């Protein structure tokens, strides 16, 4: 090998198959068990991207300004959602980078797009890209001109710049903050809002029930069906979020609109859930809830599920829930056989759960989801014996099992009711087969090769 070159993918073994990147829990280091390098994007993308999240703003229109290669994924997302009428793009070419006034290009492009739309949108989410940083594009001037020309449209200052996500806000965090800045000042009411989550919070979730029983109005950004309803989120006294990418947004709202906020992570420990409910009750001035009945229902649901699936191996992944190690601990402490966890890193809030797994179930397999070796490693077959039960699309794909719970980011569930619902879903997945490719093919399996 040329001494000036550095291998960024694993060297194949004699048979052409790379070594497995899997680690056992006892071998893994916190918080980054796997080396950072070249990344593989498996076909089971599963979770939301910035187009999905932007579409949560009703009566809005998204405009992406970038090269055609960058546009591919976001265009496909809008097409899959059937919402191409709310999506436009300004394609950048090489000559635009060297011989064009890019501020004027954006202004002209946006003007042309808005003139062609059948209806004037209430808000425009404008997405410049990484290249605009390199060009030193004066985006403040661009937004100032757009707001002066279209005073009836709210412009959200978004960005598609993943090159800065290790040192600055990620595109997901920046987008949620930009969306939050669309909210106007409103007289505060006895109202709480779930803000920044991609999925509408289930009304049966313990936090929602506590708010309603305490006389609070509950709104949800993911459930708004009109821009007017979205703007009413500005009247909230308290914002609740389960998606960790939403912290910059709710923190900004606290400064700008004086809205308090509370993080409700998707923990799966009964004690942790009860502690969060007690904190929520304190914030809203309610009595501490009695969780004994809800906890007992969750325990009974898990026990019934264990009686059915018994020693069936379970694999779960980081797209299924934001707290995969907390979920693994719940299942292991209730007698389930957790075989594998797919997670590229371990969040700080899950350190205690990881340490517990490290010490008590060190033989549990930890797998990355982005390692290039996964592209070449054969996926397992299950000709005999109990099938693997997967929680999440990535776990289902890598384990090659038709028995899986097809859910991402917690499915809008939270608390003891989430545990009950999970137990029911696990039984259904154990008994019924699903087609993996039918569920994970979009933007991946079935698409043309880009190599």
PDB file of N, CA, C and O in Angstrom, residues 161-196:
ATOM      1  N   UNK A 161     -26.424  21.609   6.947  1.00  0.00           N
ATOM      2  CA  UNK A 161     -24.963  21.697   7.010  1.00  0.00           C
ATOM      3  C   UNK A 161     -24.380  20.645   7.955  1.00  0.00           C
ATOM      4  O   UNK A 161     -23.846  20.981   9.013  1.00  0.00           O
ATOM      5  N   UNK A 162     -24.448  19.376   7.584  1.00  0.00           N
ATOM      6  CA  UNK A 162     -23.936  18.327   8.477  1.00  0.00           C
ATOM      7  C   UNK A 162     -22.434  18.411   8.738  1.00  0.00           C
ATOM      8  O   UNK A 162     -21.936  17.789   9.671  1.00  0.00           O
ATOM      9  N   UNK A 163     -21.698  19.209   7.935  1.00  0.00           N
ATOM     10  CA  UNK A 163     -20.254  19.311   8.161  1.00  0.00           C
ATOM     11  C   UNK A 163     -19.935  19.935   9.510  1.00  0.00           C
ATOM     12  O   UNK A 163     -18.833  19.751  10.028  1.00  0.00           O
ATOM     13  N   UNK A 164     -20.858  20.677  10.099  1.00  0.00           N
ATOM     14  CA  UNK A 164     -20.574  21.374  11.361  1.00  0.00           C
ATOM     15  C   UNK A 164     -21.181  20.686  12.575  1.00  0.00           C
ATOM     16  O   UNK A 164     -21.093  21.202  13.684  1.00  0.00           O
ATOM     17  N   UNK A 165     -21.780  19.509  12.386  1.00  0.00           N
ATOM     18  CA  UNK A 165     -22.577  18.944  13.465  1.00  0.00           C
ATOM     19  C   UNK A 165     -21.747  18.392  14.615  1.00  0.00           C
ATOM     20  O   UNK A 165     -22.287  18.119  15.691  1.00  0.00           O
ATOM     21  N   UNK A 166     -20.434  18.204  14.430  1.00  0.00           N
ATOM     22  CA  UNK A 166     -19.620  17.747  15.551  1.00  0.00           C
ATOM     23  C   UNK A 166     -19.142  18.901  16.423  1.00  0.00           C
ATOM     24  O   UNK A 166     -18.690  18.680  17.541  1.00  0.00           O
ATOM     25  N   UNK A 167     -19.222  20.144  15.925  1.00  0.00           N
ATOM     26  CA  UNK A 167     -18.760  21.303  16.680  1.00  0.00           C
ATOM     27  C   UNK A 167     -19.860  22.325  16.939  1.00  0.00           C
ATOM     28  O   UNK A 167     -19.695  23.213  17.769  1.00  0.00           O
ATOM     29  N   UNK A 168     -20.937  22.241  16.197  1.00  0.00           N
ATOM     30  CA  UNK A 168     -22.036  23.184  16.338  1.00  0.00           C
ATOM     31  C   UNK A 168     -23.334  22.386  16.482  1.00  0.00           C
ATOM     32  O   UNK A 168     -23.306  21.173  16.675  1.00  0.00           O
ATOM     33  N   UNK A 169     -24.446  23.075  16.394  1.00  0.00           N
ATOM     34  CA  UNK A 169     -25.727  22.379  16.433  1.00  0.00           C
ATOM     35  C   UNK A 169     -25.851  21.465  15.223  1.00  0.00           C
ATOM     36  O   UNK A 169     -25.400  21.789  14.126  1.00  0.00           O
ATOM     37  N   UNK A 170     -26.474  20.321  15.413  1.00  0.00           N
ATOM     38  CA  UNK A 170     -26.755  19.438  14.288  1.00  0.00           C
ATOM     39  C   UNK A 170     -27.872  20.058  13.448  1.00  0.00           C
ATOM     40  O   UNK A 170     -28.618  20.930  13.931  1.00  0.00           O
ATOM     41  N   UNK A 171     -28.036  19.628  12.194  1.00  0.00           N
ATOM     42  CA  UNK A 171     -29.171  20.142  11.398  1.00  0.00           C
ATOM     43  C   UNK A 171     -30.511  19.932  12.086  1.00  0.00           C
ATOM     44  O   UNK A 171     -31.405  20.781  11.990  1.00  0.00           O
ATOM     45  N   UNK A 172     -30.672  18.788  12.791  1.00  0.00           N
ATOM     46  CA  UNK A 172     -31.934  18.522  13.488  1.00  0.00           C
ATOM     47  C   UNK A 172     -32.160  19.532  14.612  1.00  0.00           C
ATOM     48  O   UNK A 172     -33.280  20.021  14.816  1.00  0.00           O
ATOM     49  N   UNK A 173     -31.106  19.836  15.378  1.00  0.00           N
ATOM     50  CA  UNK A 173     -31.239  20.802  16.466  1.00  0.00           C
ATOM     51  C   UNK A 173     -31.501  22.206  15.920  1.00  0.00           C
ATOM     52  O   UNK A 173     -32.356  22.945  16.437  1.00  0.00           O
ATOM     53  N   UNK A 174     -30.771  22.577  14.885  1.00  0.00           N
ATOM     54  CA  UNK A 174     -30.934  23.910  14.310  1.00  0.00           C
ATOM     55  C   UNK A 174     -32.344  24.080  13.731  1.00  0.00           C
ATOM     56  O   UNK A 174     -32.967  25.138  13.862  1.00  0.00           O
ATOM     57  N   UNK A 175     -32.861  23.029  13.073  1.00  0.00           N
ATOM     58  CA  UNK A 175     -34.190  23.112  12.488  1.00  0.00           C
ATOM     59  C   UNK A 175     -35.246  23.326  13.558  1.00  0.00           C
ATOM     60  O   UNK A 175     -36.144  24.173  13.416  1.00  0.00           O
ATOM     61  N   UNK A 176     -35.185  22.569  14.626  1.00  0.00           N
ATOM     62  CA  UNK A 176     -36.183  22.713  15.680  1.00  0.00           C
ATOM     63  C   UNK A 176     -36.127  24.110  16.303  1.00  0.00           C
ATOM     64  O   UNK A 176     -37.164  24.692  16.637  1.00  0.00           O
ATOM     65  N   UNK A 177     -34.936  24.640  16.466  1.00  0.00           N
ATOM     66  CA  UNK A 177     -34.828  26.005  16.991  1.00  0.00           C
ATOM     67  C   UNK A 177     -35.407  27.011  15.996  1.00  0.00           C
ATOM     68  O   UNK A 177     -36.091  27.955  16.400  1.00  0.00           O
ATOM     69  N   UNK A 178     -35.145  26.814  14.703  1.00  0.00           N
ATOM     70  CA  UNK A 178     -35.697  27.715  13.689  1.00  0.00           C
ATOM     71  C   UNK A 178     -37.225  27.658  13.682  1.00  0.00           C
ATOM     72  O   UNK A 178     -37.903  28.686  13.539  1.00  0.00           O
ATOM     73  N   UNK A 179     -37.782  26.448  13.838  1.00  0.00           N
ATOM     74  CA  UNK A 179     -39.245  26.310  13.892  1.00  0.00           C
ATOM     75  C   UNK A 179     -39.792  27.013  15.126  1.00  0.00           C
ATOM     76  O   UNK A 179     -40.825  27.701  15.077  1.00  0.00           O
ATOM     77  N   UNK A 180     -39.098  26.878  16.253  1.00  0.00           N
ATOM     78  CA  UNK A 180     -39.582  27.516  17.486  1.00  0.00           C
ATOM     79  C   UNK A 180     -39.632  29.032  17.346  1.00  0.00           C
ATOM     80  O   UNK A 180     -40.470  29.694  17.973  1.00  0.00           O
ATOM     81  N   UNK A 181     -38.756  29.593  16.514  1.00  0.00           N
ATOM     82  CA  UNK A 181     -38.720  31.046  16.350  1.00  0.00           C
ATOM     83  C   UNK A 181     -39.851  31.567  15.478  1.00  0.00           C
ATOM     84  O   UNK A 181     -39.992  32.781  15.320  1.00  0.00           O
ATOM     85  N   UNK A 182     -40.655  30.666  14.925  1.00  0.00           N
ATOM     86  CA  UNK A 182     -41.863  31.079  14.220  1.00  0.00           C
ATOM     87  C   UNK A 182     -43.003  31.393  15.184  1.00  0.00           C
ATOM     88  O   UNK A 182     -43.992  32.019  14.786  1.00  0.00           O
ATOM     89  N   UNK A 183     -42.888  30.943  16.431  1.00  0.00           N
ATOM     90  CA  UNK A 183     -43.975  31.152  17.396  1.00  0.00           C
ATOM     91  C   UNK A 183     -44.011  32.601  17.846  1.00  0.00           C
ATOM     92  O   UNK A 183     -42.991  33.177  18.221  1.00  0.00           O
ATOM     93  N   UNK A 184     -45.206  33.211  17.859  1.00  0.00           N
ATOM     94  CA  UNK A 184     -45.324  34.596  18.318  1.00  0.00           C
ATOM     95  C   UNK A 184     -45.541  34.664  19.824  1.00  0.00           C
ATOM     96  O   UNK A 184     -45.861  33.671  20.480  1.00  0.00           O
ATOM     97  N   UNK A 185     -45.367  35.837  20.352  1.00  0.00           N
ATOM     98  CA  UNK A 185     -45.675  36.085  21.758  1.00  0.00           C
ATOM     99  C   UNK A 185     -47.183  35.986  21.948  1.00  0.00           C
ATOM    100  O   UNK A 185     -47.960  36.536  21.173  1.00  0.00           O
ATOM    101  N   UNK A 186     -47.608  35.241  22.969  1.00  0.00           N
ATOM    102  CA  UNK A 186     -49.018  35.109  23.315  1.00  0.00           C
ATOM    103  C   UNK A 186     -49.163  35.249  24.825  1.00  0.00           C
ATOM    104  O   UNK A 186     -48.243  34.932  25.588  1.00  0.00           O
ATOM    105  N   UNK A 187     -50.333  35.700  25.257  1.00  0.00           N
ATOM    106  CA  UNK A 187     -50.631  35.729  26.673  1.00  0.00           C
ATOM    107  C   UNK A 187     -50.615  34.299  27.194  1.00  0.00           C
ATOM    108  O   UNK A 187     -51.269  33.416  26.643  1.00  0.00           O
ATOM    109  N   UNK A 188     -49.846  34.058  28.242  1.00  0.00           N
ATOM    110  CA  UNK A 188     -49.663  32.692  28.724  1.00  0.00           C
ATOM    111  C   UNK A 188     -50.940  32.150  29.358  1.00  0.00           C
ATOM    112  O   UNK A 188     -51.658  32.848  30.079  1.00  0.00           O
ATOM    113  N   UNK A 189     -51.215  30.885  29.044  1.00  0.00           N
ATOM    114  CA  UNK A 189     -52.384  30.201  29.565  1.00  0.00           C
ATOM    115  C   UNK A 189     -51.953  28.985  30.386  1.00  0.00           C
ATOM    116  O   UNK A 189     -50.774  28.641  30.439  1.00  0.00           O
ATOM    117  N   UNK A 190     -52.942  28.350  31.006  1.00  0.00           N
ATOM    118  CA  UNK A 190     -52.672  27.100  31.722  1.00  0.00           C
ATOM    119  C   UNK A 190     -52.600  25.991  30.671  1.00  0.00           C
ATOM    120  O   UNK A 190     -53.487  25.145  30.547  1.00  0.00           O
ATOM    121  N   UNK A 191     -51.525  26.038  29.909  1.00  0.00           N
ATOM    122  CA  UNK A 191     -51.371  25.179  28.740  1.00  0.00           C
ATOM    123  C   UNK A 191     -49.964  24.625  28.690  1.00  0.00           C
ATOM    124  O   UNK A 191     -48.986  25.349  28.898  1.00  0.00           O
ATOM    125  N   UNK A 192     -49.855  23.340  28.415  1.00  0.00           N
ATOM    126  CA  UNK A 192     -48.560  22.682  28.213  1.00  0.00           C
ATOM    127  C   UNK A 192     -48.525  22.148  26.790  1.00  0.00           C
ATOM    128  O   UNK A 192     -49.558  21.748  26.234  1.00  0.00           O
ATOM    129  N   UNK A 193     -47.346  22.149  26.195  1.00  0.00           N
ATOM    130  CA  UNK A 193     -47.214  21.684  24.815  1.00  0.00           C
ATOM    131  C   UNK A 193     -46.071  20.695  24.714  1.00  0.00           C
ATOM    132  O   UNK A 193     -45.002  20.903  25.292  1.00  0.00           O
ATOM    133  N   UNK A 194     -46.313  19.620  23.978  1.00  0.00           N
ATOM    134  CA  UNK A 194     -45.230  18.725  23.592  1.00  0.00           C
ATOM    135  C   UNK A 194     -44.600  19.342  22.343  1.00  0.00           C
ATOM    136  O   UNK A 194     -45.264  19.494  21.316  1.00  0.00           O
ATOM    137  N   UNK A 195     -43.340  19.720  22.447  1.00  0.00           N
ATOM    138  CA  UNK A 195     -42.708  20.485  21.382  1.00  0.00           C
ATOM    139  C   UNK A 195     -41.449  19.783  20.877  1.00  0.00           C
ATOM    140  O   UNK A 195     -40.629  19.310  21.667  1.00  0.00           O
ATOM    141  N   UNK A 196     -41.306  19.745  19.535  1.00  0.00           N
ATOM    142  CA  UNK A 196     -40.072  19.254  18.933  1.00  0.00           C
ATOM    143  C   UNK A 196     -40.003  17.764  18.716  1.00  0.00           C
ATOM    144  O   UNK A 196     -38.977  17.261  18.237  1.00  0.00           O
TER     145      UNK A 196
END
